Each structure stands twice: as C-alpha cells, then as structure tokens.
Short mmCIF file of C-alpha atoms and ligand atoms in Angstrom, two decimals:
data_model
loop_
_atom_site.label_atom_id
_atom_site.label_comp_id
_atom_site.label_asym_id
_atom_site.label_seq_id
_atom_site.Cartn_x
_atom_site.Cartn_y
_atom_site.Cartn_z
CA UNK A 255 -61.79 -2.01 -21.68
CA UNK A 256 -60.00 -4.70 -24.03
CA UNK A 257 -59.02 -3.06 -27.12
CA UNK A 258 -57.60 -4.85 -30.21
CA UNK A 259 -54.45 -3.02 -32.54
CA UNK A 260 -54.94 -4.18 -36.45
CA UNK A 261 -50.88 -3.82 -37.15
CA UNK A 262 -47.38 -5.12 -36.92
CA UNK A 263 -45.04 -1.79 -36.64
CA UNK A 264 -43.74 0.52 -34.67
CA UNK A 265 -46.79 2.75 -34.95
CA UNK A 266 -48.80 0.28 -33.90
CA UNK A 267 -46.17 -0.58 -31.24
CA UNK A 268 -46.59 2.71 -29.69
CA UNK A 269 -50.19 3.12 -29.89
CA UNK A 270 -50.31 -0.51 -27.70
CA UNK A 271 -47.37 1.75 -25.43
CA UNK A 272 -50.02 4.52 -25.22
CA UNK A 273 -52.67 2.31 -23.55
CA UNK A 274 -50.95 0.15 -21.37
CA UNK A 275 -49.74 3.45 -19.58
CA UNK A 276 -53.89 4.05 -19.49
CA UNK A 277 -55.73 2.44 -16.42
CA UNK A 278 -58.90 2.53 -18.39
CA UNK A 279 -57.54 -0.63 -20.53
CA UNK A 280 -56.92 -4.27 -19.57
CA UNK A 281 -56.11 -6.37 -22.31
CA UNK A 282 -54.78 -5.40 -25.48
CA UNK A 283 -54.48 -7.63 -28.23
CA UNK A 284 -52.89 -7.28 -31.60
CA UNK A 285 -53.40 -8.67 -35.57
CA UNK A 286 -50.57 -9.35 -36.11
CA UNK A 287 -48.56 -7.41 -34.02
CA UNK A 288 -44.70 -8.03 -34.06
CA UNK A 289 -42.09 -9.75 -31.90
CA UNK A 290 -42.16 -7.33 -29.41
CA UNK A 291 -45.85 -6.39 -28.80
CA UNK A 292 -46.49 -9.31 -27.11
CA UNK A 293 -45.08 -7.78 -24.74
CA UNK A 294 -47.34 -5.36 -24.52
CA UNK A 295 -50.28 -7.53 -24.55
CA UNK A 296 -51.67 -10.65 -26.83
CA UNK A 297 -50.40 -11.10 -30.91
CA UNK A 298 -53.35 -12.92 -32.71
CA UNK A 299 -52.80 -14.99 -36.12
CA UNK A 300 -55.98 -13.72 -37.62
CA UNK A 301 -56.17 -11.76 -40.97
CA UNK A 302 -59.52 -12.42 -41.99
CA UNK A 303 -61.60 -9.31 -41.33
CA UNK A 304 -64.96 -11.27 -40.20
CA UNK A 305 -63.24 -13.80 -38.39
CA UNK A 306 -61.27 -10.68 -36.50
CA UNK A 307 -65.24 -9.59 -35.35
CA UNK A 308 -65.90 -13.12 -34.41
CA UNK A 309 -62.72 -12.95 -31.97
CA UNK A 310 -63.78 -8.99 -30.87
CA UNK A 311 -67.55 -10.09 -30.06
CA UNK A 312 -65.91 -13.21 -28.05
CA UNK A 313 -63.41 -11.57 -26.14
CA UNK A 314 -65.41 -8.39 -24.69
CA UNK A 315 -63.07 -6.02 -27.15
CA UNK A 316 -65.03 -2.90 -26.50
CA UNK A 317 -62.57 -0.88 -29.22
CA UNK A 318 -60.54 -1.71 -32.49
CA UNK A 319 -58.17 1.17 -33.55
CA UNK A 320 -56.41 0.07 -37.01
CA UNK A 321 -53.19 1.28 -37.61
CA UNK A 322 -52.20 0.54 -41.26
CA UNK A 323 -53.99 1.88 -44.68
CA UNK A 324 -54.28 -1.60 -46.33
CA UNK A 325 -56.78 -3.31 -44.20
CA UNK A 326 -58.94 -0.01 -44.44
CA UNK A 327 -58.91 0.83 -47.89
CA UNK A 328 -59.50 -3.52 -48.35
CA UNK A 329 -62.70 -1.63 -45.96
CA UNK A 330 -62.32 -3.79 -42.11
CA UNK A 331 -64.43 -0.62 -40.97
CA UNK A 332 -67.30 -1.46 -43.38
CA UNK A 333 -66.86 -5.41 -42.04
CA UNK A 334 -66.95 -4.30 -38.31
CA UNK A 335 -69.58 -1.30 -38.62
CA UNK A 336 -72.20 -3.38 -40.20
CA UNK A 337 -71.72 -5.89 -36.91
CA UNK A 338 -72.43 -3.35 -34.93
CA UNK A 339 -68.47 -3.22 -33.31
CA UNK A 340 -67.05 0.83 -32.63
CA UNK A 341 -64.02 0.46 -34.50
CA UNK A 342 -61.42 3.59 -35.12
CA UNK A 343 -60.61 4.56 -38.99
CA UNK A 344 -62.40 5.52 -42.18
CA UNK A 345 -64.64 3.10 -44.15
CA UNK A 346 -63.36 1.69 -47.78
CA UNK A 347 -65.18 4.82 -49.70
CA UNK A 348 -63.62 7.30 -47.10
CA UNK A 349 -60.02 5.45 -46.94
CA UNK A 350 -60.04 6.78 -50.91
CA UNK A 351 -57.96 10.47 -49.65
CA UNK A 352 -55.40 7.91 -49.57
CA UNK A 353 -56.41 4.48 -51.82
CA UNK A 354 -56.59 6.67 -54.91
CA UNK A 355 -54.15 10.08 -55.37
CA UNK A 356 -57.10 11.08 -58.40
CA UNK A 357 -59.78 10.77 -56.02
CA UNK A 358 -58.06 13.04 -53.03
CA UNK A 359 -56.31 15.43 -56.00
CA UNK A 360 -60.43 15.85 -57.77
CA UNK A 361 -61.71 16.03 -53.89
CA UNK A 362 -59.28 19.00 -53.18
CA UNK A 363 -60.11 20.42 -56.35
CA UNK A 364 -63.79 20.30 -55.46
CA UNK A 365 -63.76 21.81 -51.50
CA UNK A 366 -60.72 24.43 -52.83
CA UNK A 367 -58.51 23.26 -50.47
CA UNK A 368 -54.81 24.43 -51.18
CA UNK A 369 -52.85 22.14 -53.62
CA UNK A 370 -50.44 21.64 -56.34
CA UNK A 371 -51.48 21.99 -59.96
CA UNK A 372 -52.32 19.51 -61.74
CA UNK A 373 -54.33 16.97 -63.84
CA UNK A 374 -55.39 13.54 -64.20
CA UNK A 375 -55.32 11.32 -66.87
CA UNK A 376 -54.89 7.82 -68.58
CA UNK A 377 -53.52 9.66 -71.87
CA UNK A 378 -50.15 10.03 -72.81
CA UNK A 379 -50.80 12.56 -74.68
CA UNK A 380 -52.55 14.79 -72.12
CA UNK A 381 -49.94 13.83 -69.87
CA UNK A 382 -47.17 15.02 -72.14
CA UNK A 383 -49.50 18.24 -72.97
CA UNK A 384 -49.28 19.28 -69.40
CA UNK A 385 -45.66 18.49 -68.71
CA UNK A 386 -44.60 20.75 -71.45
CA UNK A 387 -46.11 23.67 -69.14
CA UNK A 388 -44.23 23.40 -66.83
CA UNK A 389 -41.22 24.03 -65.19
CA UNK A 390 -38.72 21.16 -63.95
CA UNK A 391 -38.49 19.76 -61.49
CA UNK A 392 -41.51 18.16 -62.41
CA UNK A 393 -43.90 15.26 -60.14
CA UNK A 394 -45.17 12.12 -61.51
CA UNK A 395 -47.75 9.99 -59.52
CA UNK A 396 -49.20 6.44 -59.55
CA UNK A 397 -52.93 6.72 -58.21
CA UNK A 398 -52.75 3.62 -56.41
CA UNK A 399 -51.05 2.53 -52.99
CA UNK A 400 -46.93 2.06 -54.39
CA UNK A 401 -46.06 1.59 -50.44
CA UNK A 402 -44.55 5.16 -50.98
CA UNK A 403 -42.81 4.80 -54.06
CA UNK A 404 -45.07 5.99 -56.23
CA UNK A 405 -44.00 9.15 -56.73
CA UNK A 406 -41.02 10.48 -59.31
CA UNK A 407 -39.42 13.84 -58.72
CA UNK A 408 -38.14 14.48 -62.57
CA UNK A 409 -35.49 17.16 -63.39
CA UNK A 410 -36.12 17.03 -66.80
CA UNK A 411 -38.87 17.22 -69.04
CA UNK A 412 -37.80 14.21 -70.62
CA UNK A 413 -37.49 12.35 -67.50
CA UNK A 414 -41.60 13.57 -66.58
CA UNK A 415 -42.12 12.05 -69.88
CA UNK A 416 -40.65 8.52 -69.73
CA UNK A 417 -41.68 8.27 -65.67
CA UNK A 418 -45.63 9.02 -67.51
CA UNK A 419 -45.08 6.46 -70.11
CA UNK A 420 -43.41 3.84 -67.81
CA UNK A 421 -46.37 3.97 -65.47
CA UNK A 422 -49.09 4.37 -67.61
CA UNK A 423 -47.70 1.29 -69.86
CA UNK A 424 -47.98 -0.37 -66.23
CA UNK A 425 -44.54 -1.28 -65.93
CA UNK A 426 -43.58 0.47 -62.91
CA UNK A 427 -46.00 0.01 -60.80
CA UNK A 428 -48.95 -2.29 -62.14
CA UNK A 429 -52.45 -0.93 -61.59
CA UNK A 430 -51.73 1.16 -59.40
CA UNK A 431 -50.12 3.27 -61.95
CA UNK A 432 -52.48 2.74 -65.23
CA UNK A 433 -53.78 6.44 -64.12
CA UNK A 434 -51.51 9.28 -63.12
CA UNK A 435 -51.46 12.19 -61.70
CA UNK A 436 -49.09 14.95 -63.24
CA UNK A 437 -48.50 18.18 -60.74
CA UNK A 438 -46.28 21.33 -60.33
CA UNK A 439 -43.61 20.96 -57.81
CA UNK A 440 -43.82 22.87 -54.44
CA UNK A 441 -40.09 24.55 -53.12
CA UNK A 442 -40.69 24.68 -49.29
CA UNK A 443 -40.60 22.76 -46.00
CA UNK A 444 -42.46 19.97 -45.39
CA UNK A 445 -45.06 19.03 -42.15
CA UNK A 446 -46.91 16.15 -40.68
CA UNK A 447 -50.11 17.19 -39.47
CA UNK A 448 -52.58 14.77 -37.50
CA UNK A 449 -56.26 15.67 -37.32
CA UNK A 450 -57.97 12.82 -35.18
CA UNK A 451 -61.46 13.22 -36.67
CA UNK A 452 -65.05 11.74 -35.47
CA UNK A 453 -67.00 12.19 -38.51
CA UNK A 454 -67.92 16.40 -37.75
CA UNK A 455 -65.49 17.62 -35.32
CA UNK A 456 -61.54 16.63 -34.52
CA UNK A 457 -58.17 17.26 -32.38
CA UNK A 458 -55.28 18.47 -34.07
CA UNK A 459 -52.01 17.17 -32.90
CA UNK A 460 -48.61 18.61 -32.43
CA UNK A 461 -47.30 19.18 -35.65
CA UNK A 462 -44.88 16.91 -36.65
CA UNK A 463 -41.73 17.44 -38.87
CA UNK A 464 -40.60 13.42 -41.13
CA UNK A 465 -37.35 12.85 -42.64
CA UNK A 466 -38.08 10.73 -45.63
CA UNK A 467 -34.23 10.66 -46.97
CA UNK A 468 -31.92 7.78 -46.15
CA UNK A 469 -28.96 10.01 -44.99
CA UNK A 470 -27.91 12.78 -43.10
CA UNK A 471 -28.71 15.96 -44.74
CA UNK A 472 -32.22 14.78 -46.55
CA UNK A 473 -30.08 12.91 -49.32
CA UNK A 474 -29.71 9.23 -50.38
CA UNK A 475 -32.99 7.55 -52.06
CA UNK A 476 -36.73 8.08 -50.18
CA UNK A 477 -37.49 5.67 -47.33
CA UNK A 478 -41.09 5.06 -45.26
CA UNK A 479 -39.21 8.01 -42.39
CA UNK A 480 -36.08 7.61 -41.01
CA UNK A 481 -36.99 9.54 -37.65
CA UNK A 482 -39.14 12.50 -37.03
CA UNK A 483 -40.20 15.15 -34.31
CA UNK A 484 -42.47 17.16 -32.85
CA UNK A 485 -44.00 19.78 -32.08
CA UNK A 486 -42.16 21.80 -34.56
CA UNK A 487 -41.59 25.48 -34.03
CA UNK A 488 -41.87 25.77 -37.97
CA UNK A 489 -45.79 26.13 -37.27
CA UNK A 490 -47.21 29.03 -35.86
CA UNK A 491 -50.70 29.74 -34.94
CA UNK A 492 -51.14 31.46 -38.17
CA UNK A 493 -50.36 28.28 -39.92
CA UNK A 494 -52.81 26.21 -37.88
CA UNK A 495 -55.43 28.65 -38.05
CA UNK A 496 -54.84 28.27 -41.87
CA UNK A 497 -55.08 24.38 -41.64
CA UNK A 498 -58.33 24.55 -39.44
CA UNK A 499 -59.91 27.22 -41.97
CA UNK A 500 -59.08 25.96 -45.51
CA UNK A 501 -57.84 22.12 -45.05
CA UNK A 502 -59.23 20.38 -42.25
CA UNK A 503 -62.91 21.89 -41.88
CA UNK A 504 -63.62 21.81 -45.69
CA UNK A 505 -62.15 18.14 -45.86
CA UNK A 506 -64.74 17.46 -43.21
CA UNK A 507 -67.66 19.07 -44.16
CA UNK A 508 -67.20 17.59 -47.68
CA UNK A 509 -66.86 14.38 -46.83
CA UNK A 510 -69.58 14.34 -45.11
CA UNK A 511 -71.43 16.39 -47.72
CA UNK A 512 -70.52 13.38 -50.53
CA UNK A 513 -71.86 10.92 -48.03
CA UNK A 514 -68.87 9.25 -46.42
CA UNK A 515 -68.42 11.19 -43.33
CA UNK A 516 -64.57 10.95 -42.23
CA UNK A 517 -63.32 9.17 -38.82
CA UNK A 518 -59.88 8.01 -37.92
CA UNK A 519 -56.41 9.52 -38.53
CA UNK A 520 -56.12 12.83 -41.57
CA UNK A 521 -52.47 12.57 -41.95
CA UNK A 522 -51.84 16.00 -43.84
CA UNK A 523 -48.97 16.43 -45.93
CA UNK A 524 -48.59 19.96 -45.90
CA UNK A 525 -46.04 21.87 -47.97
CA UNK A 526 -45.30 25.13 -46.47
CA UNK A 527 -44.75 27.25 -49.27
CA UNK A 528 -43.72 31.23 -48.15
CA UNK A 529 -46.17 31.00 -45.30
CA UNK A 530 -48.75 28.89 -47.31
CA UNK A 531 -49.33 25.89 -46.21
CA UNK A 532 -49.88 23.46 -49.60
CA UNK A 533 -51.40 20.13 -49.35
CA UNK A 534 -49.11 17.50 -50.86
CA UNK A 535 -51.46 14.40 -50.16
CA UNK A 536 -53.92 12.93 -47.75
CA UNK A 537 -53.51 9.83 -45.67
CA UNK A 538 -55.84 8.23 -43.70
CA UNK A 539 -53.61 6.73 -40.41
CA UNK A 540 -50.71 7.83 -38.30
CA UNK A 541 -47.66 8.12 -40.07
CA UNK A 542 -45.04 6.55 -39.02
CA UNK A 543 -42.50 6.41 -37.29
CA UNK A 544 -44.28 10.00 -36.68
CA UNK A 545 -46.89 8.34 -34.33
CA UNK A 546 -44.01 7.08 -31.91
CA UNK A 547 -43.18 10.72 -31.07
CA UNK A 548 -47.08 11.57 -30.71
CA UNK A 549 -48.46 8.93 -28.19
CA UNK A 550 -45.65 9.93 -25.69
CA UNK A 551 -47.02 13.51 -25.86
CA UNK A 552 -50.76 13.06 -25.42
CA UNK A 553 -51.47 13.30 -21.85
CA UNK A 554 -55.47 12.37 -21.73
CA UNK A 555 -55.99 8.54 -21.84
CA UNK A 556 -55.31 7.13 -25.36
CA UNK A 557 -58.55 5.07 -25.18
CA UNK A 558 -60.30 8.08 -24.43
CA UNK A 559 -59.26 9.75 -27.62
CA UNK A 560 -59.66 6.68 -29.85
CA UNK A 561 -62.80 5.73 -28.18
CA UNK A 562 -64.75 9.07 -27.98
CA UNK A 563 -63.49 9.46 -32.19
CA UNK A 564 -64.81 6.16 -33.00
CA UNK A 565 -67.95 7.08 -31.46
CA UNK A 566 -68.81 10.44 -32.95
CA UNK A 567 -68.12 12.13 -29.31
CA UNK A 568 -65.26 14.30 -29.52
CA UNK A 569 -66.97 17.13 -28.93
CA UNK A 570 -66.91 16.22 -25.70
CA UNK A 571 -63.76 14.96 -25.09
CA UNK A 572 -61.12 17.60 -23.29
CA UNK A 573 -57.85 15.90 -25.13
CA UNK A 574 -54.05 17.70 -23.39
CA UNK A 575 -50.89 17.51 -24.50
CA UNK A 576 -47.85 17.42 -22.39
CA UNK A 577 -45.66 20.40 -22.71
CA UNK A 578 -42.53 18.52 -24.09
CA UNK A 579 -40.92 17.70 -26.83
CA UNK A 580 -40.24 13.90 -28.93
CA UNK A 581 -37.65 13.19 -30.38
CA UNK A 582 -37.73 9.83 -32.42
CA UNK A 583 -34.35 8.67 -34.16
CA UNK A 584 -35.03 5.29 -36.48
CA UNK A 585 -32.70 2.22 -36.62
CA UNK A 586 -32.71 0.23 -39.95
CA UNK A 587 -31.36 -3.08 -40.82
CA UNK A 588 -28.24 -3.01 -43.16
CA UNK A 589 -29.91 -2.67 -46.73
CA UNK A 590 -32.78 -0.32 -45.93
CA UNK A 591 -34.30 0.73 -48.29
CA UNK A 592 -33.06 -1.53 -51.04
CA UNK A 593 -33.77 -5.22 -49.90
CA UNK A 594 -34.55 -7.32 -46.59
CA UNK A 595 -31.72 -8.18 -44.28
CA UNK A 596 -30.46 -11.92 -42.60
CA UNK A 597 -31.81 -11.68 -39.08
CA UNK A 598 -29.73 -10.18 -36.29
CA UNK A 599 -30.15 -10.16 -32.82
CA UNK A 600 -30.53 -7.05 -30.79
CA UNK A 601 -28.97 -6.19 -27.70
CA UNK A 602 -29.89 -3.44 -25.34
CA UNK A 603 -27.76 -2.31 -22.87
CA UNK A 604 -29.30 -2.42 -19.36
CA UNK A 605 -30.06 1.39 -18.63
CA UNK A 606 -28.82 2.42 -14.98
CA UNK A 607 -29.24 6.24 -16.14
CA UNK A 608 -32.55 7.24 -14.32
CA UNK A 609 -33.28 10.31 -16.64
CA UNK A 610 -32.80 7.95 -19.43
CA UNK A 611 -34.83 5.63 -18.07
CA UNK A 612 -37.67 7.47 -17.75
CA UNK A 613 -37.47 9.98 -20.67
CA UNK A 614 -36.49 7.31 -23.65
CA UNK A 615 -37.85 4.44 -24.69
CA UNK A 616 -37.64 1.90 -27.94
CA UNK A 617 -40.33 1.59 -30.08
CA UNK A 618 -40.15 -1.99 -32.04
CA UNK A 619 -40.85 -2.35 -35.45
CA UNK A 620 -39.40 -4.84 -37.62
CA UNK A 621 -38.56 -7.80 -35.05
CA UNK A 622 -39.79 -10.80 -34.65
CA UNK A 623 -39.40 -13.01 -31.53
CA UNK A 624 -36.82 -16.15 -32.08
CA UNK A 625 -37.69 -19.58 -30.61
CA UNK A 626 -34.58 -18.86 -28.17
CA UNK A 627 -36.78 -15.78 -26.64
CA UNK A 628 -34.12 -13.25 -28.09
CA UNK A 629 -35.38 -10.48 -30.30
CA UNK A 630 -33.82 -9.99 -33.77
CA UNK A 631 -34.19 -7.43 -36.45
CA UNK A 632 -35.98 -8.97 -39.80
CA UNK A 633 -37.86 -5.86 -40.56
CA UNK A 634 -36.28 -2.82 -42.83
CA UNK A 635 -37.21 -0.18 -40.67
CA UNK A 636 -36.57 -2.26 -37.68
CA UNK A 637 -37.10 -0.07 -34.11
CA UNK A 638 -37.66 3.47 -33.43
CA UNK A 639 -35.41 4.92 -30.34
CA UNK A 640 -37.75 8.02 -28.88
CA UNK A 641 -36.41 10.19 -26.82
CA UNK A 642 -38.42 13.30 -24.36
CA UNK A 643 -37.54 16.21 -23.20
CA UNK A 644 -38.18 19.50 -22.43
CA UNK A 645 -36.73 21.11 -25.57
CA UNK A 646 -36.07 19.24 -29.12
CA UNK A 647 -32.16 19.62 -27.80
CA UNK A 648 -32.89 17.40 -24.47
CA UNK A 649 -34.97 15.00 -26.15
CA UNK A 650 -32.69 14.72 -29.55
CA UNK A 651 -30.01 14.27 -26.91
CA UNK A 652 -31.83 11.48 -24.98
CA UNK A 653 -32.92 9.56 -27.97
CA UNK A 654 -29.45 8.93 -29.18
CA UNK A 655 -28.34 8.51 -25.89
CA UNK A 656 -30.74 5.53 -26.19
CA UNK A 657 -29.32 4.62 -29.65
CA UNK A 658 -26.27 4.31 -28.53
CA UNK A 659 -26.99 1.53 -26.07
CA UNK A 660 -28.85 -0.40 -28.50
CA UNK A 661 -26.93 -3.35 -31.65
CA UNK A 662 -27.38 -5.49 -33.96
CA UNK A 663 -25.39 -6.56 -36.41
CA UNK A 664 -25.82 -3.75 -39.91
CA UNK A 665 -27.78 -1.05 -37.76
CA UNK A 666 -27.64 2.36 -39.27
CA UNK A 667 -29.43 5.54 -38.18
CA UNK A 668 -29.11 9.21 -39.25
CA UNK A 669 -27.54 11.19 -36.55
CA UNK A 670 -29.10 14.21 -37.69
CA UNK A 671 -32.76 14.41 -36.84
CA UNK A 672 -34.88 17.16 -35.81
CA UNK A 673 -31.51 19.36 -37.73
CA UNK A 674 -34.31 21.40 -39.15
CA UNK A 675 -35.54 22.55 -35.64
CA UNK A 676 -32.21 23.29 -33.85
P1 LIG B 792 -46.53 11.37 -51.60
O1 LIG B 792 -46.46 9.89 -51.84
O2 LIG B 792 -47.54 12.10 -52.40
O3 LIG B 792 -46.49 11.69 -50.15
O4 LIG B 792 -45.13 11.95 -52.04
C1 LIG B 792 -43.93 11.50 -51.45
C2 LIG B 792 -43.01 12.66 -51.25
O5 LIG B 792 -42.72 13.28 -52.50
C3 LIG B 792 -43.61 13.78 -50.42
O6 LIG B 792 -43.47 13.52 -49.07
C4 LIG B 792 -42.81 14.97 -50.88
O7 LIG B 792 -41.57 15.01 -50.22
C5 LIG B 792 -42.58 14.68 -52.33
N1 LIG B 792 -43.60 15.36 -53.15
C6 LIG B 792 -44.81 14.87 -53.55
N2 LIG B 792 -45.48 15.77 -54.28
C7 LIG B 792 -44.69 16.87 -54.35
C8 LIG B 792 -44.83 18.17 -54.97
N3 LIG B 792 -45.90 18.50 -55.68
N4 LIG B 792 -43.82 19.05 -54.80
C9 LIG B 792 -42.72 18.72 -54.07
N5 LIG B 792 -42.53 17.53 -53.49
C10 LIG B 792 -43.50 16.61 -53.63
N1 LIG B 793 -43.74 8.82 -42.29
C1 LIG B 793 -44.55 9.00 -43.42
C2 LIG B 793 -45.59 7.99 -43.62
O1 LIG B 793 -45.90 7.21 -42.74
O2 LIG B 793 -46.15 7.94 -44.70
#
C-alpha cells in the first residue's frame, strides 16, 4: 500500500523508517517531511487538509498516519473521515485530552482515573484560593497547546501566584493561557506510556522512560526530550496491570461513552508515585524523540498496526515486540532550547563497524536538504542517534558509538541517557 506521513520530525522520520523496512508498503509520501525523508520516500508541499485528500484519493494512498498534535486538534481526521479516507489519529473533539489541559483534567475527574489535585478556573481569586492550600512546589498550567512550555513548576507561593496572574492576564502565553489549571505537585519518576488505540480495544507499547532537561543529570531549563529509552525496567506488570485497569480502559470506554470514540496514539504521562502510577497529562501522538526508540522495537509490520487501528480491527491484529532494548541519544543545534541556530552541515562518518551498522541508526529531525545535496542542521532538536541492543548497556553503548561519528558545527548531546535504568 502507499501510505502518506502528515509531519516533518524525527518521529515522523522513524515512523517512514518503520515502513520502508515493511514489504507490505510501496510508496510513502510525506507533508512536509524534512530534508532527510525524502529519502525515505516522496516530501509533498501541501498543508491544506482537503487539498491533502485530493492528493490521497489521486495517488492510491490506502493509509494516512499523522504524526504531530496541531494538524489534529486543527481536526485533518474530521476532513479525511467525512471523504471516506482510513486515516490514523483522533478527530478535533477527541484530540481535546491534549488541545485543552481543562478538558483532559474535568475528563479524568469524571472516569476517576488517577491524577493530581486540582482545579480550573479563569479567576484569580479562585486561583489564589487554591494555591494557598497547598504545599510548594506548586504547578501552574496554560490550557492551551504552549509547544510544551506551558507549564511553571513554582517553589514559592508567591511565584504560583504571579505565574496565575501572568497567564491569566494573557501575557505569557496568549489564549492559550486565559484559563488555567492549578494542581498539587507529584514527587516520583516519570514514564512514557503508548496505548495505540482503535476506538474499543488497543496495544500497549514498551514503556518508555523521556529526559525533558537540557543537561546531564535532569538539570538546565525543559526541552521537547533530549533522548529517551525503552522498555524500562521501572515498570512491572503490576504497574501495567494498573494502567490497563484504571487509565487506559476507563479513558476508552469514556470516550466512547461522551461520543467521540478514541483512535490514534494515548501518550500517557504517568507519574509513578510509591508504586502509583499518577497521570500527569494526556497526549494524543507519539512523543518524541520517544517514537524513534519504539518503531525499531515493533516487530509486526508497522502498516499492519497503523492500518488495522485506523480501521477499528485491532482486535484482530497479533502485534510482537522484539526482545531488545532502544536506546535513543538526541543531538541539538548550538542554542537549543533558547533560539534557532545558522545552518551547519552534518557529516557522518562512513560506518565500517558491522555491529554498528546494523544495530544504530540516525533518526533526522531538524535538517533540511541544501541546493548542494548536503544535509545541514536548521532544526533545534536536529537528529536523534538510536542505538539497539540486547540490554539498555549495549544499546546506550551503540547509540553513542553512533554519536560519536556524527558533526556539525554547535552539536551538543547529553551523555547520560537511559542513567535512570543502569
Ligand atoms: P505537561 O506539559 O503537563 O506534560 O508538563 C510538562 C512537565 O512538567 C511534565 O513532563 C512533568 O515533568 C512536569 N509536571 C507537570 N505536572 C506536574 C505535576 N503535577 N507534578 C510534578 N511534575 C509535573
Ligand atoms: N517527548 C515528550 C513529548 O513529545 O511531548
């Protein structure tokens, strides 16, 4: 089948990785896709959702799998379902566990799944009510989509304070902030966990372990993920049995209950809090760069899982999971997180190691293609080196094997990832 990738990063990168390794797929083309993905297959120039189901119905594209939140919270599934196209992710109303932080907090609230405590509100007052009962460190949301930087960790109850006054005045974050959400903070450690969902039934993936921090030892300021693993031994079956039980199958059954049964990606942000696993938030696609550790894991054909979710047929899909680990170490342009980069070309050592060769690989991310053919990093977050293995030791080892054979001008990594598991 042809299957078209809504996306330009290295998720999106890895998903197109995913099915060119599966002999079920023949072309794959992407919108936008980045400067490397054409090598994967065919970048389009097309944003426009209907004139992206013009191209699908006049190309044979038998599947559309969208990788960012944007385009489906802006609701491409609503454009493409209506035409009658089998497209993979959750319509506008659905893409809401993620659009709006009030509407997953009040939906949690609702189907008693695990969460913080908290409220909602557009008053100051209220807001400055509930800080007062609590106890620091205190957490601040915008509702809206902040691109991950919605969200203030204050120490003080001062600092809750001016954070809720700042964004409800909409001066931190526009709109997206003229509601908040105010919420106890959770001591624990934190998980990625991936439900691929078809409406009523769903695959959980390997659990998956982010580090969000800029530097070694989770410090320096919040950043999309500067590398991430998986699986992580800090999930037992107790813990997924938990998730299945309380999280995932009420999630499910409520969404479908309210009318806006759920397919595509649950990204759970669990907090594991003395053996409790605490929802932080919902999102509704792969995280990322957590996705470039996943794909290389799955086993089954990728268009197999996508497919069968997008159709409402998982219950018959048998979806396996090699026994390995991923390791995935990010490389970021010079001043990531803070503001973009000049271009600089990348260089990748030719690879005469065969173990390397066949048990790393680069994601790309930000990169875009130069009229010279070379590859440069424009992006913040700019490639993703992954590395397999069969414990988080081999395949941390490979990945910065791979790292080191990779440059551009400004690159900086943490050398510490997957610390947590070792
Ligand atoms: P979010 O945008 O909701 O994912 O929040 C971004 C990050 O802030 C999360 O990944 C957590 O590391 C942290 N965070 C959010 N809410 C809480 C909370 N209630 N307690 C502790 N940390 C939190
Ligand atoms: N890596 C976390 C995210 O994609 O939101």
């Amino acid at each position: 089948m042809n299957v078209l990738m809504i996306g330009a990063g290295g998720r999106e990168y890895s998903i197109g990785l995913a099915l060119k390794k599966d002999e079920n797929v023949e072309t794959i083309y992407f919108a936008p896709g980045n400067g490397a993905t054409d090598e994967l297959g065919e970048n389009l120039n097309i944003s426009d959702f209907n004139e992206l189901a013009d191209f699908v119905e006049a190309n044979n594209i038998e599947l559309t799998i969208v990788g960012p939140e944007a385009p489906l919270v802006d609701g491409i599934v609503d454009v493409f379902e209506k035409r009658g196209l089998t497209i993979f992710g959750p319509t506008a109303q659905a893409a809401q566990l993620e659009g709006s932080k009030i509407f997953m907090k009040n939906f949690l609230a609702r189907h008693n799944v695990p969460t913080a405590k908290y409220i909602e509100t557009d008053s100051l007052e209220d807001a400055y009510k509930f800080i007062n009962t609590l106890e620091v460190p205190i957490v601040v949301k915008a509702d809206g989509l902040c691109g991950g930087k919605g969200v203030i960790i204050a120490q003080s109850h001062d600092e809750a304070k001016k954070a809720a006054g700042e964004m409800l005045s909409g001066n931190s974050f526009g709109d997206a902030g003229t509601s908040i959400v105010v919420e106890e903070f959770l001591d624990g450690y934190e998980l990625s966990v991936f439900a691929i969902c078809d409406g009523k039934d769903y695959v959980v993936l390997p659990a998956a372990q982010d580090h969000k921090r800029l530097l070694n030892n989770d410090e320096g300021p919040n950043t999309g993920g500067m590398g991430a693993y998986a699986p992580t031994p800090l999930v037992n079956d107790e813990i997924y049995r938990k998730l299945d039980e309380r999280v995932i199958e009420p999630t499910l059954k409520g969404m479908e209950a309210e009318g806006m049964p759920f397919t595509g990606v649950l990204f759970i942000g669990v907090m594991v809090v003395k053996g409790e696993p605490i929802i932080l938030e919902y999102n509704v696609r792969f995280g990322d760069p957590e996705c470039e550790e996943l794909m290389p894991l799955l086993k089954s054909p990728a268009s197999e899982l996508f497919y069968k979710a997008a159709t409402g047929d998982l219950k018959n899909a048998k979806i396996e999971f090699h026994d390995k680990y991923a390791v995935g170490v990010v490389m970021a342009s010079k001043d990531y997180p803070y503001k973009s980069t000049a271009p600089a070309e990348i260089i990748v050592d030719d690879i005469y190691h065969e173990e390397l060769k066949e048990n790393a690989h680069i994601s790309y991310a930000g990169v875009s293609r130069g009229d010279d053919g070379k590859l440069y990093a424009t992006g913040g977050r700019v490639l993703v080196c992954v590395g397999v293995g069969d414990s988080i030791k081999e395949a941390q080892e490979r990945a910065y094997m791979l790292v080191g054979q990779v440059h551009f001008a400004g690159k900086q990594c943490r050398t510490d990832i997957a610390y947590q598991a070792l």
